[in-house]
Short mmCIF file of C-alpha atoms in Angstrom, two decimals:
data_model
loop_
_atom_site.label_atom_id
_atom_site.label_comp_id
_atom_site.label_asym_id
_atom_site.label_seq_id
_atom_site.Cartn_x
_atom_site.Cartn_y
_atom_site.Cartn_z
CA MET T 1 -23.87 27.66 -23.12
CA ASN T 2 -25.12 25.46 -25.95
CA PRO T 3 -28.11 23.46 -24.58
CA SER T 4 -26.75 20.16 -25.91
CA ILE T 5 -23.40 20.76 -24.19
CA SER T 6 -25.17 21.80 -20.98
CA LYS T 7 -27.18 18.56 -21.04
CA ARG T 8 -24.04 16.50 -21.47
CA MET T 9 -21.99 18.51 -19.00
CA PRO T 10 -22.36 16.05 -16.05
CA LEU T 11 -21.09 13.22 -18.24
CA LEU T 12 -18.19 15.34 -19.46
CA LEU T 13 -17.36 16.28 -15.87
CA SER T 14 -17.38 12.61 -14.88
CA ILE T 15 -14.95 11.69 -17.65
CA LEU T 16 -12.80 14.72 -16.81
CA ALA T 17 -12.58 13.70 -13.14
CA GLY T 18 -11.51 10.14 -13.94
CA CYS T 19 -8.92 11.23 -16.51
CA THR T 20 -7.52 13.95 -14.23
CA MET T 21 -6.96 11.57 -11.32
CA TRP T 22 -5.43 9.03 -13.70
CA ALA T 23 -3.08 11.67 -15.14
CA ALA T 24 -2.06 12.83 -11.64
CA TRP T 25 -0.99 9.41 -10.35
CA PRO T 26 2.61 8.22 -9.95
CA THR T 27 4.69 7.99 -12.06
CA SER T 28 3.16 10.82 -14.08
CA PRO T 29 4.81 14.28 -14.07
CA LEU T 30 1.34 15.86 -13.68
CA THR T 31 1.02 15.32 -9.93
CA PHE T 32 -0.39 18.83 -9.42
CA LEU T 33 -3.62 17.74 -11.15
CA VAL T 34 -4.55 15.82 -8.00
CA PHE T 35 -5.53 19.18 -6.45
CA ALA T 36 -8.36 19.46 -9.02
CA GLY T 37 -9.27 15.83 -9.69
CA PHE T 38 -12.28 15.83 -7.36
CA VAL T 39 -13.50 19.26 -8.46
CA PRO T 40 -15.67 17.85 -11.31
CA LEU T 41 -17.22 15.38 -8.85
CA LEU T 42 -18.18 18.24 -6.54
CA ALA T 43 -19.70 20.06 -9.53
CA ILE T 44 -21.73 16.96 -10.43
CA ALA T 45 -23.15 16.90 -6.88
CA ASP T 46 -24.43 20.46 -7.46
CA ARG T 47 -25.74 19.87 -10.98
CA VAL T 48 -27.41 16.45 -10.68
CA GLN T 49 -30.40 15.99 -8.39
CA ARG T 50 -31.35 12.36 -8.96
CA ARG T 51 -29.24 10.06 -6.79
CA GLY T 52 -29.27 7.22 -9.28
CA VAL T 53 -27.87 9.41 -12.05
CA TYR T 54 -25.36 10.94 -9.64
CA PHE T 55 -24.18 7.50 -8.54
CA GLY T 56 -23.75 6.38 -12.14
CA LEU T 57 -21.65 9.44 -12.98
CA ILE T 58 -19.33 9.21 -9.98
CA TYR T 59 -18.96 5.48 -10.55
CA LEU T 60 -17.89 6.13 -14.14
CA ALA T 61 -15.29 8.65 -12.97
CA LEU T 62 -13.89 6.31 -10.34
CA TRP T 63 -13.86 3.39 -12.78
CA ILE T 64 -11.84 5.44 -15.28
CA TRP T 65 -9.38 6.39 -12.52
CA ASN T 66 -9.05 2.81 -11.29
CA THR T 67 -8.78 1.26 -14.73
CA GLY T 68 -6.39 3.87 -16.10
CA THR T 69 -4.11 3.63 -13.07
CA THR T 70 -4.19 -0.07 -12.20
CA TRP T 71 -5.23 -1.78 -15.44
CA TRP T 72 -2.09 -3.88 -15.11
CA VAL T 73 -3.64 -6.02 -12.34
CA GLY T 74 -5.35 -7.85 -15.20
CA ASN T 75 -2.07 -8.36 -17.05
CA THR T 76 -1.99 -11.99 -15.91
CA THR T 77 -3.21 -15.41 -17.01
CA VAL T 78 -6.68 -14.39 -15.75
CA PRO T 79 -7.43 -10.93 -17.28
CA ALA T 80 -11.01 -11.00 -15.97
CA SER T 81 -9.64 -10.74 -12.42
CA GLY T 82 -8.26 -7.29 -13.18
CA ILE T 83 -11.49 -6.14 -14.79
CA PHE T 84 -13.45 -7.23 -11.74
CA ALA T 85 -10.93 -5.73 -9.28
CA ASN T 86 -11.08 -2.28 -10.88
CA ALA T 87 -14.87 -2.35 -11.20
CA PHE T 88 -15.35 -3.49 -7.59
CA ASN T 89 -12.88 -0.98 -6.14
CA ALA T 90 -14.63 1.84 -8.01
CA LEU T 91 -17.90 0.65 -6.46
CA LEU T 92 -16.42 0.82 -2.96
CA MET T 93 -15.00 4.28 -3.62
CA SER T 94 -18.45 5.48 -4.65
CA ILE T 95 -19.86 4.93 -1.16
CA PRO T 96 -18.28 7.96 0.59
CA LEU T 97 -19.18 10.21 -2.36
CA LEU T 98 -22.77 8.99 -2.22
CA GLY T 99 -22.75 9.77 1.51
CA PHE T 100 -21.54 13.28 0.65
CA LYS T 101 -24.46 13.74 -1.76
CA ILE T 102 -26.98 12.68 0.87
CA ALA T 103 -25.39 14.98 3.46
CA LYS T 104 -25.49 17.85 0.98
CA GLU T 105 -29.23 17.36 0.47
CA ARG T 106 -29.96 17.37 4.18
CA THR T 107 -27.48 19.77 5.74
CA SER T 108 -25.49 22.89 5.00
CA ARG T 109 -22.71 22.95 2.40
CA LEU T 110 -20.05 23.26 5.09
CA THR T 111 -21.38 20.23 6.97
CA ALA T 112 -21.54 18.27 3.72
CA TYR T 113 -17.88 19.05 3.01
CA PHE T 114 -16.99 17.89 6.51
CA ALA T 115 -18.95 14.70 5.84
CA LEU T 116 -17.07 14.15 2.58
CA VAL T 117 -13.70 14.40 4.32
CA VAL T 118 -14.75 12.15 7.19
CA TYR T 119 -16.44 9.55 4.99
CA TRP T 120 -13.54 9.34 2.54
CA LEU T 121 -10.85 9.06 5.22
CA THR T 122 -12.95 6.45 7.03
CA PHE T 123 -13.20 4.49 3.78
CA GLU T 124 -9.41 4.63 3.36
CA TYR T 125 -8.92 3.41 6.93
CA ILE T 126 -11.30 0.47 6.46
CA HIS T 127 -9.69 -0.31 3.11
CA GLN T 128 -6.39 -0.92 4.90
CA GLN T 129 -7.90 -3.21 7.54
CA TRP T 130 -10.37 -5.67 6.06
CA GLU T 131 -9.71 -8.75 3.93
CA LEU T 132 -10.83 -7.01 0.72
CA SER T 133 -8.09 -4.47 1.30
CA TRP T 134 -6.63 -2.59 -1.68
CA PRO T 135 -5.09 0.74 -0.57
CA TRP T 136 -3.19 1.31 -3.83
CA LEU T 137 -5.23 4.42 -4.65
CA THR T 138 -5.12 6.03 -1.22
CA LEU T 139 -5.12 9.75 -2.05
CA GLY T 140 -1.99 10.41 -0.01
CA ASN T 141 -0.08 8.02 -2.30
CA ALA T 142 -0.40 10.56 -5.12
CA PHE T 143 2.78 12.30 -3.93
CA ALA T 144 5.00 9.19 -4.01
CA SER T 145 7.01 10.61 -6.93
CA ARG T 146 7.27 14.01 -5.21
CA PRO T 147 8.96 13.37 -1.85
CA GLY T 148 10.09 17.00 -1.73
CA TRP T 149 6.45 18.07 -1.40
CA VAL T 150 5.56 15.86 1.57
CA GLN T 151 8.47 15.70 4.02
CA TRP T 152 5.81 16.52 6.63
CA TYR T 153 4.51 12.95 6.27
CA GLU T 154 6.76 12.17 9.23
CA TYR T 155 4.04 13.93 11.26
CA THR T 156 0.84 12.89 9.46
CA GLY T 157 1.63 9.91 7.22
CA THR T 158 -0.41 9.31 4.08
CA PRO T 159 -3.71 10.02 5.95
CA GLY T 160 -2.51 13.62 6.18
CA GLY T 161 -1.82 13.60 2.46
CA SER T 162 -5.36 12.37 1.75
CA LEU T 163 -6.76 15.17 3.92
CA TYR T 164 -4.55 17.66 2.05
CA VAL T 165 -5.91 16.50 -1.33
CA LEU T 166 -9.56 16.58 -0.24
CA LEU T 167 -9.39 20.05 1.32
CA ALA T 168 -7.46 21.45 -1.64
CA ASN T 169 -10.14 20.19 -4.03
CA ILE T 170 -12.91 21.70 -1.90
CA LEU T 171 -11.14 25.08 -1.81
CA VAL T 172 -10.47 25.03 -5.56
CA TYR T 173 -14.11 24.18 -6.27
CA GLU T 174 -15.38 26.92 -3.97
CA PHE T 175 -13.04 29.37 -5.71
CA ILE T 176 -14.53 28.39 -9.10
CA ARG T 177 -18.06 28.59 -7.74
CA GLN T 178 -17.51 32.09 -6.34
CA CYS T 179 -15.94 33.29 -9.58
CA ARG T 180 -18.91 31.98 -11.55
CA ALA T 181 -21.15 33.92 -9.16
CA GLY T 182 -19.36 37.14 -10.10
CA ALA T 183 -16.55 37.43 -7.51
CA ALA T 184 -13.22 38.85 -8.67
CA TRP T 185 -10.86 35.91 -9.06
CA TRP T 186 -7.82 37.83 -7.82
CA LYS T 187 -9.57 38.43 -4.51
CA LYS T 188 -10.44 34.77 -4.00
CA ALA T 189 -7.47 32.88 -5.45
CA TRP T 190 -5.17 33.49 -2.49
CA LEU T 191 -6.84 30.95 -0.18
CA PRO T 192 -6.59 27.79 -2.34
CA ALA T 193 -3.15 28.88 -3.58
CA LEU T 194 -1.89 29.40 -0.03
CA PHE T 195 -3.36 26.13 1.15
CA ILE T 196 -1.71 24.16 -1.66
CA LEU T 197 1.68 25.89 -1.50
CA ALA T 198 2.12 26.25 2.28
CA PRO T 199 2.66 22.50 2.94
CA MET T 200 5.28 22.44 0.19
CA VAL T 201 7.15 25.28 1.86
CA ILE T 202 6.84 23.52 5.21
CA SER T 203 8.23 20.40 3.53
CA VAL T 204 11.35 22.28 2.49
CA ALA T 205 11.80 23.54 6.06
CA VAL T 206 11.33 20.06 7.53
CA ARG T 207 13.95 18.65 5.17
CA ALA T 208 16.39 21.45 5.95
CA LEU T 209 16.04 20.96 9.70
CA SER T 210 16.19 17.14 9.63
CA PHE T 211 19.30 15.22 10.53
CA THR T 212 20.24 11.62 11.12
CA LYS T 213 22.74 10.10 13.49
CA GLY T 214 22.36 6.34 13.11
CA ALA T 215 25.32 4.06 12.57
CA GLY T 216 25.93 2.78 9.05
CA ILE T 217 25.60 -0.87 8.07
CA SER T 218 26.46 -2.54 4.77
CA VAL T 219 23.61 -4.25 2.90
CA VAL T 220 23.89 -6.26 -0.31
CA VAL T 221 20.72 -6.36 -2.43
CA VAL T 222 20.24 -8.96 -5.17
CA GLN T 223 17.98 -8.81 -8.25
CA PRO T 224 18.14 -12.26 -9.92
CA ASN T 225 15.65 -11.55 -12.73
CA ILE T 226 14.06 -15.01 -12.85
CA ASP T 227 10.98 -15.14 -15.09
CA PRO T 228 8.01 -15.81 -12.75
CA TYR T 229 5.92 -17.45 -15.47
CA ASP T 230 8.33 -19.71 -17.35
CA GLU T 231 11.20 -20.37 -14.95
CA LYS T 232 10.79 -19.46 -11.31
CA PHE T 233 8.17 -22.03 -10.27
CA SER T 234 9.31 -24.89 -12.51
CA PHE T 235 9.86 -28.14 -10.61
CA GLY T 236 13.48 -29.05 -9.98
CA MET T 237 14.81 -25.50 -10.51
CA SER T 238 15.03 -24.35 -6.87
CA GLN T 239 18.65 -25.30 -6.23
CA GLN T 240 19.84 -23.81 -9.53
CA GLN T 241 18.12 -20.54 -8.65
CA VAL T 242 19.83 -20.47 -5.23
CA GLU T 243 23.16 -21.01 -6.94
CA LYS T 244 22.42 -18.02 -9.19
CA LEU T 245 21.49 -15.88 -6.17
CA LEU T 246 24.73 -16.88 -4.41
CA ARG T 247 26.76 -16.11 -7.52
CA LEU T 248 25.31 -12.60 -7.70
CA THR T 249 25.69 -12.10 -3.94
CA ARG T 250 29.38 -13.07 -4.10
CA GLN T 251 30.04 -10.18 -6.49
CA GLN T 252 29.44 -7.61 -3.73
CA LEU T 253 29.99 -9.49 -0.47
CA THR T 254 32.89 -8.38 1.74
CA GLU T 255 33.95 -8.83 5.34
CA GLN T 256 32.18 -5.55 6.12
CA THR T 257 28.80 -6.78 4.85
CA ASP T 258 26.11 -7.02 7.53
CA TYR T 259 23.00 -8.09 5.58
CA VAL T 260 22.03 -9.68 2.27
CA ILE T 261 18.49 -9.20 0.94
CA TRP T 262 16.89 -11.56 -1.61
CA PRO T 263 13.45 -11.14 -3.23
CA GLU T 264 10.05 -12.66 -2.52
CA THR T 265 9.82 -16.48 -2.81
CA ALA T 266 13.52 -16.67 -3.72
CA LEU T 267 13.67 -19.87 -1.65
CA PHE T 268 11.46 -22.98 -1.88
CA PRO T 269 9.12 -21.87 -4.68
CA GLN T 270 7.29 -25.19 -4.27
CA GLY T 271 7.23 -24.87 -0.47
CA ALA T 272 9.19 -26.35 2.45
CA TRP T 273 8.13 -27.46 5.94
CA GLU T 274 9.18 -24.93 8.57
CA HIS T 275 10.21 -27.60 11.08
CA GLU T 276 12.55 -29.08 8.45
CA LEU T 277 14.18 -25.91 7.08
CA ASN T 278 17.63 -26.73 8.42
CA ALA T 279 17.61 -29.98 6.43
CA GLN T 280 16.77 -28.31 3.10
CA PRO T 281 19.58 -28.47 0.49
CA GLU T 282 19.10 -24.74 -0.27
CA ILE T 283 19.71 -23.81 3.39
CA GLN T 284 22.76 -26.03 3.55
CA LEU T 285 24.16 -24.31 0.44
CA ILE T 286 23.58 -20.90 2.01
CA ARG T 287 25.15 -21.90 5.33
CA SER T 288 28.20 -23.30 3.57
CA PHE T 289 28.50 -20.01 1.69
CA LEU T 290 28.06 -17.87 4.83
CA ARG T 291 30.81 -19.66 6.76
CA GLN T 292 33.22 -17.46 4.82
CA TYR T 293 31.32 -14.41 6.15
CA PRO T 294 30.19 -15.34 9.68
CA ASN T 295 28.80 -11.87 10.49
CA VAL T 296 26.36 -11.80 7.57
CA LYS T 297 22.60 -12.28 7.99
CA LEU T 298 20.69 -13.29 4.85
CA ILE T 299 17.03 -12.28 4.55
CA SER T 300 15.04 -13.91 1.78
CA GLY T 301 11.48 -14.48 0.68
CA ALA T 302 10.35 -18.11 0.92
CA SER T 303 7.29 -20.33 0.49
CA THR T 304 6.76 -22.39 3.64
CA TYR T 305 4.35 -24.87 5.22
CA LYS T 306 3.49 -25.23 8.90
CA LYS T 307 1.71 -28.30 10.20
CA TYR T 308 -0.71 -28.24 13.11
CA THR T 309 -1.07 -30.82 15.87
CA GLY T 310 -4.07 -31.72 17.97
CA GLN T 311 -3.04 -29.18 20.59
CA ASP T 312 -2.99 -26.26 18.12
CA GLU T 313 -5.88 -23.93 17.39
CA ILE T 314 -6.72 -24.61 13.74
CA PRO T 315 -7.24 -21.38 11.74
CA ALA T 316 -9.83 -21.02 8.97
CA THR T 317 -7.05 -20.84 6.36
CA ALA T 318 -5.72 -24.31 7.25
CA ARG T 319 -5.70 -27.09 4.66
CA THR T 320 -6.20 -30.82 5.19
CA THR T 321 -4.67 -33.59 3.13
CA SER T 322 -7.00 -35.85 1.18
CA ASP T 323 -6.59 -38.68 3.71
CA GLY T 324 -7.40 -36.31 6.58
CA ASN T 325 -4.21 -37.17 8.49
CA LEU T 326 -2.48 -33.80 8.22
CA THR T 327 -3.67 -30.23 8.80
CA TYR T 328 -1.35 -27.44 7.74
CA ASP T 329 -1.06 -23.89 6.44
CA ALA T 330 0.90 -22.46 3.51
CA PHE T 331 2.63 -19.11 3.95
CA ASN T 332 4.20 -16.39 1.86
CA SER T 333 7.17 -15.97 4.20
CA ALA T 334 10.49 -14.29 4.71
CA ILE T 335 13.32 -15.96 6.62
CA GLN T 336 16.59 -14.84 8.18
CA VAL T 337 19.48 -17.28 7.89
CA ASP T 338 22.97 -17.06 9.40
CA THR T 339 25.69 -19.53 10.32
CA SER T 340 23.78 -20.72 13.40
CA THR T 341 21.01 -23.32 13.28
CA SER T 342 18.40 -20.71 14.19
CA ILE T 343 16.11 -19.62 11.36
CA GLN T 344 13.65 -16.80 12.00
CA VAL T 345 10.44 -17.01 9.95
CA TYR T 346 8.08 -14.09 9.25
CA HIS T 347 4.64 -14.69 7.70
CA LYS T 348 3.16 -12.10 5.38
CA MET T 349 0.34 -10.30 7.19
CA LYS T 350 -1.33 -8.39 4.35
CA LEU T 351 -2.45 -10.83 1.67
CA VAL T 352 -3.63 -9.82 -1.81
CA PRO T 353 -7.41 -10.49 -2.08
CA GLY T 354 -8.26 -13.10 -4.70
CA VAL T 355 -4.60 -13.92 -5.33
CA GLU T 356 -3.25 -14.93 -1.93
CA ILE T 357 -6.45 -15.19 0.06
CA THR T 358 -10.15 -15.74 -0.51
CA PRO T 359 -11.70 -13.02 1.69
CA TYR T 360 -13.73 -14.17 4.69
CA MET T 361 -13.35 -17.85 3.85
CA ARG T 362 -14.19 -18.71 7.48
CA TYR T 363 -17.78 -17.91 6.54
CA LEU T 364 -17.47 -19.58 3.11
CA PRO T 365 -15.01 -22.45 3.69
CA PHE T 366 -15.84 -24.14 0.36
CA MET T 367 -14.21 -21.15 -1.42
CA LYS T 368 -10.77 -21.42 0.20
CA LYS T 369 -9.23 -22.98 -2.93
CA LEU T 370 -10.41 -20.20 -5.24
CA ALA T 371 -7.34 -17.95 -4.87
CA LEU T 372 -5.78 -17.46 -8.31
CA ASP T 373 -2.83 -19.60 -9.41
CA PHE T 374 0.28 -17.49 -9.88
CA GLY T 375 2.76 -20.35 -9.65
CA GLY T 376 4.24 -22.12 -6.63
CA ILE T 377 1.80 -22.72 -3.78
CA THR T 378 -1.82 -22.25 -4.86
CA GLY T 379 -4.94 -21.56 -2.81
CA SER T 380 -5.28 -19.21 0.14
CA TYR T 381 -2.27 -18.50 2.32
CA GLY T 382 -2.26 -18.63 6.10
CA LEU T 383 -2.33 -15.69 8.50
CA THR T 384 -0.87 -17.33 11.63
CA PRO T 385 1.85 -14.93 12.84
CA GLY T 386 5.53 -15.77 12.66
CA VAL T 387 8.20 -13.50 14.14
CA SER T 388 7.27 -9.83 14.15
CA GLN T 389 10.56 -8.88 12.50
CA PHE T 390 14.12 -10.12 12.23
CA ARG T 391 16.59 -9.54 15.03
CA ASP T 392 20.35 -9.93 15.12
CA PRO T 393 21.04 -11.53 18.54
CA VAL T 394 24.57 -10.07 18.60
CA SER T 395 24.10 -6.43 17.56
CA GLY T 396 20.40 -6.14 18.46
CA ILE T 397 19.60 -4.63 15.06
CA GLN T 398 16.01 -5.30 13.98
CA VAL T 399 14.75 -5.39 10.39
CA PHE T 400 11.20 -5.50 9.09
CA ASP T 401 11.03 -7.18 5.69
CA ALA T 402 7.77 -6.17 4.02
CA ILE T 403 6.70 -8.82 1.54
CA CYS T 404 5.39 -7.48 -1.76
CA TYR T 405 2.54 -5.03 -1.36
CA GLU T 406 2.81 -4.90 2.44
CA SER T 407 5.01 -1.89 1.71
CA VAL T 408 1.87 -0.01 0.57
CA TYR T 409 0.44 -0.12 4.13
CA SER T 410 1.60 2.92 6.05
CA ASP T 411 0.01 1.78 9.32
CA LEU T 412 1.61 -1.69 9.18
CA VAL T 413 5.09 -0.31 8.50
CA ALA T 414 4.67 2.30 11.26
CA GLN T 415 3.67 -0.47 13.66
CA LYS T 416 6.81 -2.46 12.83
CA VAL T 417 9.04 0.56 13.36
CA ARG T 418 7.27 1.24 16.65
CA GLU T 419 8.12 -2.35 17.61
CA GLY T 420 11.81 -1.67 17.01
CA ALA T 421 12.74 -1.92 13.31
CA ASN T 422 16.00 -0.02 12.69
CA PHE T 423 15.72 -0.19 8.91
CA LEU T 424 13.22 -1.57 6.41
CA ALA T 425 13.51 -4.12 3.63
CA VAL T 426 11.08 -5.00 0.86
CA SER T 427 11.21 -8.44 -0.77
CA THR T 428 8.95 -8.53 -3.79
CA ASN T 429 8.29 -10.18 -7.14
CA ASP T 430 6.68 -7.62 -9.43
CA GLY T 431 7.37 -9.56 -12.63
CA TRP T 432 3.78 -10.87 -12.70
CA TRP T 433 2.51 -7.60 -14.15
CA GLY T 434 5.13 -7.26 -16.90
CA ASN T 435 6.77 -3.97 -17.84
CA THR T 436 3.79 -1.82 -16.80
CA GLN T 437 3.24 1.00 -14.32
CA GLY T 438 2.60 -1.60 -11.60
CA HIS T 439 6.22 -2.24 -10.58
CA LYS T 440 7.05 1.46 -10.96
CA GLN T 441 4.22 2.62 -8.68
CA HIS T 442 5.11 -0.08 -6.16
CA MET T 443 8.68 1.18 -5.93
CA GLU T 444 7.56 4.81 -5.61
CA TYR T 445 5.26 4.01 -2.68
CA ALA T 446 8.26 2.76 -0.68
CA ARG T 447 9.58 6.32 -0.74
CA LEU T 448 6.62 7.41 1.38
CA ARG T 449 7.33 4.69 3.96
CA ALA T 450 10.89 6.01 4.25
CA ILE T 451 9.64 9.56 4.90
CA GLU T 452 6.94 8.53 7.38
CA THR T 453 9.33 6.47 9.48
CA ARG T 454 12.69 8.15 8.68
CA ARG T 455 14.08 4.71 8.00
CA TRP T 456 16.18 3.54 5.08
CA VAL T 457 14.38 1.10 2.79
CA VAL T 458 16.31 -1.53 0.81
CA ARG T 459 14.23 -3.12 -1.91
CA SER T 460 14.99 -6.48 -3.52
CA ALA T 461 12.66 -7.14 -6.46
CA ASN T 462 13.01 -10.35 -8.46
CA THR T 463 12.76 -8.60 -11.85
CA GLY T 464 13.10 -5.01 -10.62
CA ILE T 465 13.03 -2.31 -9.56
CA SER T 466 15.57 -2.97 -6.78
CA CYS T 467 17.00 0.06 -5.03
CA ALA T 468 17.88 1.73 -1.74
CA ILE T 469 15.81 4.66 -0.45
CA ASP T 470 17.07 7.07 2.20
CA GLN T 471 15.09 8.66 5.02
CA TRP T 472 14.00 11.55 2.79
CA GLY T 473 12.65 9.37 0.01
CA GLN T 474 15.59 9.77 -2.37
CA VAL T 475 16.33 6.69 -4.49
CA HIS T 476 19.86 5.27 -4.70
CA GLU T 477 21.47 2.32 -6.54
CA LYS T 478 18.45 1.81 -8.78
CA LEU T 479 18.66 -1.37 -10.89
CA PRO T 480 16.84 -1.43 -14.28
CA TYR T 481 13.74 -3.54 -14.76
CA TRP T 482 14.16 -7.06 -16.22
CA GLU T 483 17.94 -7.14 -15.73
CA GLU T 484 19.87 -9.17 -13.19
CA GLY T 485 22.09 -7.19 -10.87
CA VAL T 486 23.42 -6.62 -7.36
CA PHE T 487 24.52 -3.59 -5.36
CA THR T 488 25.78 -2.61 -1.92
CA ALA T 489 24.12 0.17 0.07
CA ASN T 490 25.48 1.86 3.18
CA VAL T 491 22.31 2.06 5.25
CA GLN T 492 21.83 4.02 8.46
CA GLN T 493 20.01 2.15 11.18
CA GLU T 494 17.91 4.44 13.38
CA GLU T 495 16.17 4.17 16.72
CA PHE T 496 14.19 7.41 17.08
CA LEU T 497 10.45 7.42 16.31
CA THR T 498 8.73 10.06 14.22
CA PHE T 499 5.52 11.70 15.40
CA TYR T 500 3.58 9.66 12.86
CA VAL T 501 5.09 6.36 13.98
CA ARG T 502 4.32 7.10 17.63
CA PHE T 503 0.72 8.18 17.01
CA ALA T 504 -0.20 6.39 13.74
CA ASP T 505 -3.00 4.44 15.42
CA TYR T 506 -4.66 7.61 16.70
CA ILE T 507 -4.23 9.47 13.40
CA ALA T 508 -5.72 6.59 11.40
CA LYS T 509 -8.65 6.02 13.77
CA ALA T 510 -9.67 9.66 14.16
CA PRO T 511 -11.79 9.73 10.94
CA PRO T 512 -13.86 6.65 11.91
CA VAL T 513 -14.52 8.22 15.31
CA PHE T 514 -15.69 11.46 13.66
CA CYS T 515 -17.72 9.40 11.19
CA ILE T 516 -19.58 7.65 14.02
CA LEU T 517 -20.18 10.97 15.77
CA LEU T 518 -21.45 12.53 12.56
CA LEU T 519 -23.85 9.66 11.92
CA LEU T 520 -25.13 9.84 15.51
CA TYR T 521 -25.59 13.61 15.16
CA THR T 522 -27.53 13.07 11.92
CA ILE T 523 -29.80 10.45 13.50
CA VAL T 524 -30.46 12.58 16.60
CA SER T 525 -31.15 15.65 14.45
CA ARG T 526 -33.66 13.80 12.28
CA VAL T 527 -35.46 12.35 15.31
CA THR T 528 -35.55 15.75 17.02
CA ARG T 529 -36.83 17.45 13.86
CA ARG T 530 -39.52 14.83 13.38
CA LYS T 531 -40.74 15.23 16.98
CA TYR T 532 -40.76 19.00 16.59
CA VAL T 533 -42.91 18.74 13.46
CA GLU T 534 -45.30 16.30 15.14
CA ASN T 535 -45.68 18.52 18.20
CA ASN T 536 -46.48 21.59 16.10
CA GLN T 537 -49.07 20.05 13.81
#
């Protein structure tokens, strides 16, 4: 090899890794590249000895992947926020790969590979739990556009998909390494090929053997297409927007309709007090409309406020008026309205860092107002729980309405199904990011939630993409982006629990347990080795 090329090879491998992972991500047709995206990073670990240089190269690769895939997070009024988000997430992703490098220097290759798998899956678990959470690039999400490949997610969820990707990359790299050492490729290719193809064959079998038996219900989904920058959060426009939503709803509503789904913050874009919801003009309009259809339940996104009294425990997210007389929280909520006076209110549990919440503000209370302004209520939202999910007191049907990017969290959705959700809804407003890959990727990820839980998903997006997704991840009634529309979906409501739903907590927490054990083993081994050396000097 040319010496100049050999010298630059680590840099070329870094760029190749980042571009390969970018090219493999939904909605690209090149999904198969995900089985080789980490191969250049493994080669860099073998070629580069200095940790500082190694860290710089893997960081570059991860930054290219992050920026190429989620550049659209900066497609807002504050572009610097997207630049920082991609740079910071790449930094976090570098940690498990740096741990792999250290393990490789101190242990056998096999142990180092085990460490890589454990460290990466532990990182993905933590990245779904803490307040800096951003699981958009969880490796198992790579197959969102290929539901036919991963029907076995009903057993493993996306953590199983991440494990699949990591092990496939290790096997592919070992195959290349052995071939470079002189082994005949046709004698070694069978193992990585079998490992990659076998789960796809199993997926076909799982799909063929699956069946559903739930009763059908009729759901109307509305896509109002209200511009989130210039129209949606303008003062005095709330009632007009409700009238538009009702006009669209009326186009599909029948006596057989069971549910209507509206998008995120469709109601009260400037906020409304939860104890006064029944008195709001928008609710009165809806109730008047629903009297013609008394069996219908309407689920909608809403911006709400909740005030606290002296007897309440005041959370760190709470705000206080300038005169100090009122303490309250603001919520990104969803509500269920029917012809009764009972309104069920759900509060979004997974808030977008920097946009909806300032992470760990309880330790830095002066920063609570720093959440970015995207219209409507500004500052950090509250995390005080509302209802767990919506329940029809007559039929007993339960619905979990994931708000915006809550639908990216496999463990949260599994928890809600375990608590009784018969079908899933997603209320979202993806118009912030414009006509980019953001809203497309978001819709694709909902397909994985359908497979994991074997629940229908009905998705109401303000500007698109609204659709219905069946239990096998197939998309139905897809409405185009940036067009108003409405459709009716016949949705099956199910009660059975998949293996993943039943054991999601154990599956997700297994890597951290192994990580702790591995670290303890490493510490004990180093102490034992040091004592052995001291005793034999």
